[in-house]
């Protein structure tokens, strides 16, 4: 009752502020279950909407969302924003063996807003819990297919993935491929499909193995390296700064390395754009030139201690467009351009 009273008081206060014109610098979220005041500087409601597609779900299912949150209070490395699981998969923000030999990110997702890396196993387990309790075949199929995609290609969680792979194979014998619309519209009842009961038993077994793994195996928690702040994004050049977290000195961070590459590419570990110590990081602005217009670029930062790589951060941006007939400065006689890397005080 207390929570309902607080919600009622909050909405009443919003209505009074709107009537008095006190929210001229904000707008009201269109989500009926949220109705938060949103700054005019924000294009979407960060309280209830996806940070990738900026849409909200009227009947939000938390198991189909990823949240950038910490298990400990007052952790500034997490931004607290959320996104659809499907949006994270579409944007390649769910990683299994994704980054080469320097730091393998197997079984993690990267926040699209702040670049913080978090474990994906909790979301994977939620899909199997939903599959275990499903009463309809379409729900069972969609959850098994999603849990399969979340860890497809993993080596760190290969034992868990094999269980889901077995469950997926059993379902496909009855309903066909799970990644086609027909499997998602199958309205049969789980209790009438013997194979569905077997799949749910496998789901329960996978959950038990995941809980055992979480309890008895050391978790490789990866801290954020730093915050990537874009100062200026042009058609062919990006200027940015690396902003340290307060925990950098305590963790013994000595230097940072920055990679820049087009989305979908996999740069070599030794092809970094900048290698800076902590003093340079605090003073310098990094300028990366000779980029292509209207392309999405990924910026990846690793922090290093004396023992080796420690933290990881990630950010992306789209370069702007240029006029078709606008001449490009710095073009050589043969039309080639030299890649520039500079640090500006």
mmCIF file of C-alpha atoms in Angstrom:
data_model
loop_
_atom_site.group_PDB
_atom_site.id
_atom_site.type_symbol
_atom_site.label_atom_id
_atom_site.label_comp_id
_atom_site.label_asym_id
_atom_site.label_seq_id
_atom_site.Cartn_x
_atom_site.Cartn_y
_atom_site.Cartn_z
ATOM 1 C CA UNK A 1 0.000 0.000 0.000
ATOM 2 C CA UNK A 2 2.905 2.365 0.760
ATOM 3 C CA UNK A 3 4.342 1.911 -2.723
ATOM 4 C CA UNK A 4 0.951 2.600 -4.344
ATOM 5 C CA UNK A 5 0.572 5.736 -2.229
ATOM 6 C CA UNK A 6 4.040 6.958 -3.271
ATOM 7 C CA UNK A 7 3.277 6.368 -6.948
ATOM 8 C CA UNK A 8 -0.007 8.245 -6.603
ATOM 9 C CA UNK A 9 1.724 11.170 -4.881
ATOM 10 C CA UNK A 10 4.472 11.220 -7.525
ATOM 11 C CA UNK A 11 1.962 11.376 -10.394
ATOM 12 C CA UNK A 12 -0.066 14.044 -8.615
ATOM 13 C CA UNK A 13 3.075 16.133 -8.173
ATOM 14 C CA UNK A 14 3.871 15.744 -11.872
ATOM 15 C CA UNK A 15 0.397 16.918 -12.838
ATOM 16 C CA UNK A 16 0.711 19.967 -10.568
ATOM 17 C CA UNK A 17 4.116 20.850 -12.022
ATOM 18 C CA UNK A 18 2.758 20.508 -15.544
ATOM 19 C CA UNK A 19 -0.217 22.719 -14.729
ATOM 20 C CA UNK A 20 2.033 25.364 -13.174
ATOM 21 C CA UNK A 21 4.423 25.332 -16.125
ATOM 22 C CA UNK A 22 7.393 24.157 -14.013
ATOM 23 C CA UNK A 23 8.536 21.617 -16.577
ATOM 24 C CA UNK A 24 9.247 23.980 -19.457
ATOM 25 C CA UNK A 25 12.727 22.474 -19.699
ATOM 26 C CA UNK A 26 11.499 18.894 -19.835
ATOM 27 C CA UNK A 27 8.919 16.618 -21.386
ATOM 28 C CA UNK A 28 6.773 13.824 -19.970
ATOM 29 C CA UNK A 29 7.614 10.236 -20.882
ATOM 30 C CA UNK A 30 4.864 8.718 -23.037
ATOM 31 C CA UNK A 31 5.058 5.404 -21.192
ATOM 32 C CA UNK A 32 1.909 5.288 -19.047
ATOM 33 C CA UNK A 33 3.661 3.233 -16.358
ATOM 34 C CA UNK A 34 6.597 5.663 -16.167
ATOM 35 C CA UNK A 35 5.540 9.277 -16.881
ATOM 36 C CA UNK A 36 8.927 10.605 -15.764
ATOM 37 C CA UNK A 37 10.126 14.137 -16.423
ATOM 38 C CA UNK A 38 12.760 13.944 -19.163
ATOM 39 C CA UNK A 39 15.206 16.737 -19.948
ATOM 40 C CA UNK A 40 14.854 18.398 -23.343
ATOM 41 C CA UNK A 41 18.498 17.479 -23.912
ATOM 42 C CA UNK A 42 17.563 13.762 -23.902
ATOM 43 C CA UNK A 43 15.934 12.152 -26.938
ATOM 44 C CA UNK A 44 14.469 9.277 -24.905
ATOM 45 C CA UNK A 45 13.499 8.388 -21.356
ATOM 46 C CA UNK A 46 16.524 6.755 -19.728
ATOM 47 C CA UNK A 47 14.388 5.457 -16.913
ATOM 48 C CA UNK A 48 12.227 3.049 -18.940
ATOM 49 C CA UNK A 49 13.466 3.010 -22.553
ATOM 50 C CA UNK A 50 16.115 1.059 -24.425
ATOM 51 C CA UNK A 51 19.403 2.944 -24.798
ATOM 52 C CA UNK A 52 19.869 1.397 -28.269
ATOM 53 C CA UNK A 53 16.514 1.778 -30.054
ATOM 54 C CA UNK A 54 15.044 4.358 -27.608
ATOM 55 C CA UNK A 55 11.722 2.454 -27.476
ATOM 56 C CA UNK A 56 9.883 1.262 -24.373
ATOM 57 C CA UNK A 57 7.706 -1.788 -23.764
ATOM 58 C CA UNK A 58 4.236 -1.128 -22.380
ATOM 59 C CA UNK A 59 4.191 -4.559 -20.740
ATOM 60 C CA UNK A 60 7.877 -4.752 -19.935
ATOM 61 C CA UNK A 61 9.325 -8.204 -19.344
ATOM 62 C CA UNK A 62 12.555 -7.688 -17.339
ATOM 63 C CA UNK A 63 13.925 -11.053 -18.530
ATOM 64 C CA UNK A 64 14.149 -9.644 -22.076
ATOM 65 C CA UNK A 65 16.227 -6.644 -21.015
ATOM 66 C CA UNK A 66 19.898 -6.175 -20.095
ATOM 67 C CA UNK A 67 20.719 -3.669 -17.356
ATOM 68 C CA UNK A 68 24.065 -1.998 -16.760
ATOM 69 C CA UNK A 69 24.040 -2.215 -12.986
ATOM 70 C CA UNK A 70 26.380 -3.172 -10.180
ATOM 71 C CA UNK A 71 25.750 -5.626 -7.373
ATOM 72 C CA UNK A 72 27.422 -3.195 -4.966
ATOM 73 C CA UNK A 73 26.046 0.278 -4.154
ATOM 74 C CA UNK A 74 27.689 3.536 -5.267
ATOM 75 C CA UNK A 75 29.679 1.955 -8.102
ATOM 76 C CA UNK A 76 30.279 4.813 -10.550
ATOM 77 C CA UNK A 77 31.445 2.494 -13.336
ATOM 78 C CA UNK A 78 27.855 1.441 -14.123
ATOM 79 C CA UNK A 79 25.461 3.887 -15.798
ATOM 80 C CA UNK A 80 22.231 2.088 -14.809
ATOM 81 C CA UNK A 81 20.714 2.196 -18.316
ATOM 82 C CA UNK A 82 19.088 -0.792 -19.995
ATOM 83 C CA UNK A 83 18.441 -2.215 -23.445
ATOM 84 C CA UNK A 84 16.527 -5.011 -25.117
ATOM 85 C CA UNK A 85 18.410 -8.300 -25.337
ATOM 86 C CA UNK A 86 17.554 -8.390 -29.043
ATOM 87 C CA UNK A 87 18.998 -4.905 -29.549
ATOM 88 C CA UNK A 88 22.231 -5.943 -27.829
ATOM 89 C CA UNK A 89 22.510 -8.990 -30.097
ATOM 90 C CA UNK A 90 21.721 -6.934 -33.204
ATOM 91 C CA UNK A 91 24.421 -4.393 -32.301
ATOM 92 C CA UNK A 92 26.968 -7.144 -31.509
ATOM 93 C CA UNK A 93 27.159 -6.061 -27.874
ATOM 94 C CA UNK A 94 27.050 -9.666 -26.613
ATOM 95 C CA UNK A 95 30.561 -11.064 -26.845
ATOM 96 C CA UNK A 96 31.912 -14.610 -26.906
ATOM 97 C CA UNK A 97 35.640 -14.832 -27.684
ATOM 98 C CA UNK A 98 35.434 -11.399 -29.270
ATOM 99 C CA UNK A 99 38.667 -9.490 -28.797
ATOM 100 C CA UNK A 100 41.757 -11.532 -29.641
ATOM 101 C CA UNK A 101 44.621 -12.574 -27.425
ATOM 102 C CA UNK A 102 45.138 -9.537 -25.178
ATOM 103 C CA UNK A 103 41.841 -9.896 -23.303
ATOM 104 C CA UNK A 104 39.293 -12.538 -24.247
ATOM 105 C CA UNK A 105 35.747 -11.388 -23.479
ATOM 106 C CA UNK A 106 33.814 -14.643 -23.483
ATOM 107 C CA UNK A 107 30.286 -14.572 -22.098
ATOM 108 C CA UNK A 108 29.922 -10.830 -21.512
ATOM 109 C CA UNK A 109 27.779 -8.001 -22.775
ATOM 110 C CA UNK A 110 28.945 -4.444 -23.247
ATOM 111 C CA UNK A 111 26.693 -1.531 -22.299
ATOM 112 C CA UNK A 112 25.827 0.456 -25.434
ATOM 113 C CA UNK A 113 25.722 3.700 -23.448
ATOM 114 C CA UNK A 114 28.826 3.668 -21.216
ATOM 115 C CA UNK A 115 30.865 0.709 -22.533
ATOM 116 C CA UNK A 116 30.995 -1.140 -19.206
ATOM 117 C CA UNK A 117 31.432 -4.905 -19.553
ATOM 118 C CA UNK A 118 29.150 -7.201 -17.506
ATOM 119 C CA UNK A 119 28.499 -10.928 -17.255
ATOM 120 C CA UNK A 120 25.787 -12.375 -19.538
ATOM 121 C CA UNK A 121 25.181 -15.554 -17.519
ATOM 122 C CA UNK A 122 22.423 -14.009 -15.392
ATOM 123 C CA UNK A 123 20.380 -13.090 -18.474
ATOM 124 C CA UNK A 124 21.042 -16.552 -19.951
ATOM 125 C CA UNK A 125 19.644 -18.200 -16.823
ATOM 126 C CA UNK A 126 16.508 -16.018 -16.970
ATOM 127 C CA UNK A 127 15.713 -17.378 -20.431
ATOM 128 C CA UNK A 128 15.958 -20.962 -19.174
ATOM 129 C CA UNK A 129 13.804 -20.224 -16.130
ATOM 130 C CA UNK A 130 11.152 -18.853 -18.503
ATOM 131 C CA UNK A 131 11.542 -21.935 -20.716
ATOM 132 C CA UNK A 132 11.240 -24.281 -17.717
ATOM 133 C CA UNK A 133 7.985 -22.620 -16.636
ATOM 134 C CA UNK A 134 6.534 -22.122 -20.136
ATOM 135 C CA UNK A 135 3.061 -23.492 -20.874
ATOM 136 C CA UNK A 136 2.981 -22.697 -24.588
ATOM 137 C CA UNK A 137 5.256 -24.130 -27.258
ATOM 138 C CA UNK A 138 5.957 -20.718 -28.851
ATOM 139 C CA UNK A 139 7.260 -19.346 -25.546
ATOM 140 C CA UNK A 140 9.391 -22.437 -24.990
ATOM 141 C CA UNK A 141 10.856 -22.208 -28.497
ATOM 142 C CA UNK A 142 11.646 -18.494 -28.308
ATOM 143 C CA UNK A 143 13.400 -18.786 -24.932
ATOM 144 C CA UNK A 144 15.493 -21.802 -25.911
ATOM 145 C CA UNK A 145 16.467 -20.107 -29.175
ATOM 146 C CA UNK A 146 17.429 -16.908 -27.350
ATOM 147 C CA UNK A 147 19.500 -18.717 -24.701
ATOM 148 C CA UNK A 148 21.268 -20.572 -27.519
ATOM 149 C CA UNK A 149 22.160 -17.323 -29.310
ATOM 150 C CA UNK A 150 23.460 -15.678 -26.139
ATOM 151 C CA UNK A 151 26.286 -18.213 -25.745
ATOM 152 C CA UNK A 152 26.716 -19.414 -29.317
ATOM 153 C CA UNK A 153 30.462 -19.747 -29.923
ATOM 154 C CA UNK A 154 31.533 -19.711 -26.282
ATOM 155 C CA UNK A 155 34.416 -21.728 -24.916
ATOM 156 C CA UNK A 156 34.193 -20.454 -21.352
ATOM 157 C CA UNK A 157 30.634 -21.780 -20.945
ATOM 158 C CA UNK A 158 30.867 -24.659 -23.413
ATOM 159 C CA UNK A 159 29.428 -27.209 -20.944
ATOM 160 C CA UNK A 160 26.339 -25.077 -20.336
ATOM 161 C CA UNK A 161 25.922 -24.269 -24.010
ATOM 162 C CA UNK A 162 25.976 -27.961 -24.970
ATOM 163 C CA UNK A 163 22.946 -28.603 -22.743
ATOM 164 C CA UNK A 164 20.973 -25.851 -24.481
ATOM 165 C CA UNK A 165 22.175 -27.083 -27.848
ATOM 166 C CA UNK A 166 20.755 -30.532 -27.038
ATOM 167 C CA UNK A 167 17.435 -29.005 -25.988
ATOM 168 C CA UNK A 168 17.305 -26.928 -29.177
ATOM 169 C CA UNK A 169 17.923 -30.016 -31.325
ATOM 170 C CA UNK A 170 15.097 -31.931 -29.653
ATOM 171 C CA UNK A 171 12.654 -29.080 -30.251
ATOM 172 C CA UNK A 172 13.652 -28.672 -33.890
ATOM 173 C CA UNK A 173 12.799 -32.306 -34.578
ATOM 174 C CA UNK A 174 9.166 -31.491 -33.707
ATOM 175 C CA UNK A 175 8.646 -27.884 -34.815
ATOM 176 C CA UNK A 176 11.468 -27.236 -37.299
ATOM 177 C CA UNK A 177 14.141 -24.500 -37.071
ATOM 178 C CA UNK A 178 13.625 -22.207 -34.090
ATOM 179 C CA UNK A 179 14.882 -19.089 -35.870
ATOM 180 C CA UNK A 180 11.943 -18.924 -38.294
ATOM 181 C CA UNK A 181 8.560 -17.247 -37.620
ATOM 182 C CA UNK A 182 6.603 -20.521 -37.729
ATOM 183 C CA UNK A 183 8.264 -21.764 -34.533
ATOM 184 C CA UNK A 184 7.344 -18.538 -32.743
ATOM 185 C CA UNK A 185 3.663 -18.806 -33.677
ATOM 186 C CA UNK A 186 3.205 -22.436 -32.622
ATOM 187 C CA UNK A 187 0.329 -22.220 -30.098
ATOM 188 C CA UNK A 188 0.472 -25.791 -28.848
ATOM 189 C CA UNK A 189 0.406 -26.697 -25.167
ATOM 190 C CA UNK A 190 3.662 -27.907 -23.607
ATOM 191 C CA UNK A 191 1.990 -30.744 -21.703
ATOM 192 C CA UNK A 192 0.822 -32.295 -24.999
ATOM 193 C CA UNK A 193 4.343 -32.518 -26.446
ATOM 194 C CA UNK A 194 6.496 -35.226 -24.855
ATOM 195 C CA UNK A 195 9.641 -33.673 -26.303
ATOM 196 C CA UNK A 196 8.733 -30.326 -24.700
ATOM 197 C CA UNK A 197 8.788 -31.948 -21.276
ATOM 198 C CA UNK A 198 12.272 -33.294 -22.024
ATOM 199 C CA UNK A 199 13.406 -29.837 -23.060
ATOM 200 C CA UNK A 200 12.147 -28.362 -19.815
ATOM 201 C CA UNK A 201 14.029 -31.023 -17.855
ATOM 202 C CA UNK A 202 17.191 -30.068 -19.729
ATOM 203 C CA UNK A 203 16.488 -26.420 -18.917
ATOM 204 C CA UNK A 204 16.299 -27.251 -15.211
ATOM 205 C CA UNK A 205 19.549 -29.194 -15.433
ATOM 206 C CA UNK A 206 21.296 -26.301 -17.210
ATOM 207 C CA UNK A 207 20.143 -23.882 -14.489
ATOM 208 C CA UNK A 208 21.513 -26.185 -11.775
ATOM 209 C CA UNK A 209 24.875 -26.458 -13.551
ATOM 210 C CA UNK A 210 25.027 -22.660 -13.976
ATOM 211 C CA UNK A 211 24.349 -22.136 -10.261
ATOM 212 C CA UNK A 212 27.033 -24.660 -9.363
ATOM 213 C CA UNK A 213 29.460 -22.924 -11.721
ATOM 214 C CA UNK A 214 28.649 -19.516 -10.222
ATOM 215 C CA UNK A 215 29.223 -20.800 -6.685
ATOM 216 C CA UNK A 216 32.357 -22.892 -7.166
ATOM 217 C CA UNK A 217 34.250 -21.277 -10.053
ATOM 218 C CA UNK A 218 36.061 -17.968 -9.702
ATOM 219 C CA UNK A 219 34.297 -15.223 -11.645
ATOM 220 C CA UNK A 220 36.432 -13.157 -13.983
ATOM 221 C CA UNK A 221 34.946 -9.741 -13.248
ATOM 222 C CA UNK A 222 36.398 -7.142 -15.604
ATOM 223 C CA UNK A 223 36.479 -3.540 -14.355
ATOM 224 C CA UNK A 224 35.930 -0.593 -16.657
ATOM 225 C CA UNK A 225 39.154 0.887 -18.016
ATOM 226 C CA UNK A 226 37.945 4.486 -18.225
ATOM 227 C CA UNK A 227 35.157 6.625 -19.644
ATOM 228 C CA UNK A 228 35.414 7.611 -23.309
ATOM 229 C CA UNK A 229 34.220 11.174 -23.932
ATOM 230 C CA UNK A 230 33.737 12.333 -27.534
ATOM 231 C CA UNK A 231 34.563 16.024 -27.806
ATOM 232 C CA UNK A 232 33.963 16.373 -31.536
ATOM 233 C CA UNK A 233 32.775 13.953 -34.221
ATOM 234 C CA UNK A 234 33.238 15.130 -37.817
ATOM 235 C CA UNK A 235 33.048 13.395 -41.180
ATOM 236 C CA UNK A 236 36.703 12.328 -41.240
ATOM 237 C CA UNK A 237 37.975 13.044 -37.747
ATOM 238 C CA UNK A 238 37.063 12.219 -34.154
ATOM 239 C CA UNK A 239 38.447 13.974 -31.085
ATOM 240 C CA UNK A 240 38.044 12.298 -27.722
ATOM 241 C CA UNK A 241 39.377 12.153 -24.184
ATOM 242 C CA UNK A 242 39.832 9.267 -21.792
ATOM 243 C CA UNK A 243 38.476 10.079 -18.346
ATOM 244 C CA UNK A 244 39.830 7.996 -15.490
ATOM 245 C CA UNK A 245 37.694 6.458 -12.778
ATOM 246 C CA UNK A 246 38.631 7.205 -9.140
ATOM 247 C CA UNK A 247 39.621 3.556 -8.659
ATOM 248 C CA UNK A 248 42.448 3.705 -11.245
ATOM 249 C CA UNK A 249 45.191 4.589 -8.772
ATOM 250 C CA UNK A 250 43.969 2.072 -6.199
ATOM 251 C CA UNK A 251 44.038 -0.695 -8.822
ATOM 252 C CA UNK A 252 47.552 0.179 -9.884
ATOM 253 C CA UNK A 253 46.756 1.322 -13.433
ATOM 254 C CA UNK A 254 49.885 2.528 -15.259
ATOM 255 C CA UNK A 255 48.793 3.187 -18.838
ATOM 256 C CA UNK A 256 45.997 2.928 -21.407
ATOM 257 C CA UNK A 257 45.815 1.696 -25.007
ATOM 258 C CA UNK A 258 43.198 2.783 -27.521
ATOM 259 C CA UNK A 259 42.011 0.891 -30.611
ATOM 260 C CA UNK A 260 39.822 2.409 -33.347
ATOM 261 C CA UNK A 261 38.220 0.303 -36.060
ATOM 262 C CA UNK A 262 35.104 0.041 -38.179
ATOM 263 C CA UNK A 263 32.246 -1.959 -36.742
ATOM 264 C CA UNK A 264 32.562 -5.575 -37.836
ATOM 265 C CA UNK A 265 36.332 -5.482 -38.180
ATOM 266 C CA UNK A 266 38.732 -7.282 -35.816
ATOM 267 C CA UNK A 267 41.976 -5.348 -35.386
ATOM 268 C CA UNK A 268 45.214 -7.016 -34.386
ATOM 269 C CA UNK A 269 46.322 -6.606 -30.790
ATOM 270 C CA UNK A 270 49.378 -4.557 -31.816
ATOM 271 C CA UNK A 271 47.428 -2.185 -34.089
ATOM 272 C CA UNK A 272 46.436 0.322 -31.411
ATOM 273 C CA UNK A 273 46.060 4.041 -32.090
ATOM 274 C CA UNK A 274 47.510 5.421 -28.855
ATOM 275 C CA UNK A 275 49.466 4.239 -25.812
ATOM 276 C CA UNK A 276 49.390 6.743 -22.952
ATOM 277 C CA UNK A 277 50.411 6.801 -19.319
ATOM 278 C CA UNK A 278 48.075 8.178 -16.677
ATOM 279 C CA UNK A 279 49.587 11.690 -16.763
ATOM 280 C CA UNK A 280 49.108 11.937 -20.532
ATOM 281 C CA UNK A 281 45.565 10.604 -20.233
ATOM 282 C CA UNK A 282 44.615 13.420 -17.863
ATOM 283 C CA UNK A 283 46.094 16.144 -20.092
ATOM 284 C CA UNK A 284 45.684 15.034 -23.690
ATOM 285 C CA UNK A 285 42.962 15.080 -26.302
ATOM 286 C CA UNK A 286 43.280 12.274 -28.850
ATOM 287 C CA UNK A 287 42.598 13.144 -32.486
ATOM 288 C CA UNK A 288 42.074 10.342 -35.029
ATOM 289 C CA UNK A 289 41.878 11.411 -38.671
ATOM 290 C CA UNK A 290 41.342 9.907 -42.126
ATOM 291 C CA UNK A 291 38.092 8.228 -41.169
ATOM 292 C CA UNK A 292 35.323 7.531 -43.666
ATOM 293 C CA UNK A 293 32.078 9.549 -43.583
ATOM 294 C CA UNK A 294 28.810 7.951 -42.451
ATOM 295 C CA UNK A 295 30.518 4.935 -40.885
ATOM 296 C CA UNK A 296 30.192 3.447 -37.417
ATOM 297 C CA UNK A 297 33.526 3.284 -35.615
ATOM 298 C CA UNK A 298 34.311 1.374 -32.452
ATOM 299 C CA UNK A 299 36.716 2.716 -29.829
ATOM 300 C CA UNK A 300 38.137 0.164 -27.430
ATOM 301 C CA UNK A 301 40.343 0.973 -24.422
ATOM 302 C CA UNK A 302 42.328 -1.375 -22.202
ATOM 303 C CA UNK A 303 43.922 -0.301 -18.930
ATOM 304 C CA UNK A 304 47.208 -1.910 -17.919
ATOM 305 C CA UNK A 305 48.977 -2.576 -14.640
ATOM 306 C CA UNK A 306 52.495 -3.948 -14.224
ATOM 307 C CA UNK A 307 50.980 -7.441 -14.377
ATOM 308 C CA UNK A 308 49.237 -6.864 -17.719
ATOM 309 C CA UNK A 309 45.757 -5.860 -18.985
ATOM 310 C CA UNK A 310 43.177 -5.119 -16.288
ATOM 311 C CA UNK A 311 40.133 -3.145 -17.448
ATOM 312 C CA UNK A 312 38.115 -2.770 -20.632
ATOM 313 C CA UNK A 313 35.920 0.015 -21.988
ATOM 314 C CA UNK A 314 34.068 0.431 -25.239
ATOM 315 C CA UNK A 315 32.246 3.182 -27.135
ATOM 316 C CA UNK A 316 30.988 3.744 -30.648
ATOM 317 C CA UNK A 317 29.993 6.654 -32.849
ATOM 318 C CA UNK A 318 28.927 7.441 -36.412
ATOM 319 C CA UNK A 319 31.030 9.852 -38.426
ATOM 320 C CA UNK A 320 29.070 12.654 -40.062
ATOM 321 C CA UNK A 321 28.307 13.012 -43.764
ATOM 322 C CA UNK A 322 30.029 15.398 -46.183
ATOM 323 C CA UNK A 323 28.836 17.300 -49.228
ATOM 324 C CA UNK A 324 29.372 15.303 -52.415
ATOM 325 C CA UNK A 325 31.258 18.063 -54.266
ATOM 326 C CA UNK A 326 33.135 19.450 -51.279
ATOM 327 C CA UNK A 327 36.950 19.239 -51.835
ATOM 328 C CA UNK A 328 38.880 17.353 -49.149
ATOM 329 C CA UNK A 329 41.811 19.031 -47.516
ATOM 330 C CA UNK A 330 45.081 17.171 -47.277
ATOM 331 C CA UNK A 331 44.522 15.043 -50.397
ATOM 332 C CA UNK A 332 47.752 14.136 -52.120
ATOM 333 C CA UNK A 333 48.279 14.230 -55.899
ATOM 334 C CA UNK A 334 47.228 10.618 -56.362
ATOM 335 C CA UNK A 335 44.189 11.058 -54.116
ATOM 336 C CA UNK A 336 45.552 8.983 -51.244
ATOM 337 C CA UNK A 337 45.370 10.179 -47.676
ATOM 338 C CA UNK A 338 47.719 9.527 -44.835
ATOM 339 C CA UNK A 339 46.268 8.391 -41.504
ATOM 340 C CA UNK A 340 46.974 10.879 -38.741
ATOM 341 C CA UNK A 341 47.262 10.215 -35.046
ATOM 342 C CA UNK A 342 47.942 13.123 -32.764
ATOM 343 C CA UNK A 343 47.649 14.213 -29.187
ATOM 344 C CA UNK A 344 46.692 17.839 -28.608
ATOM 345 C CA UNK A 345 47.219 19.645 -25.354
#
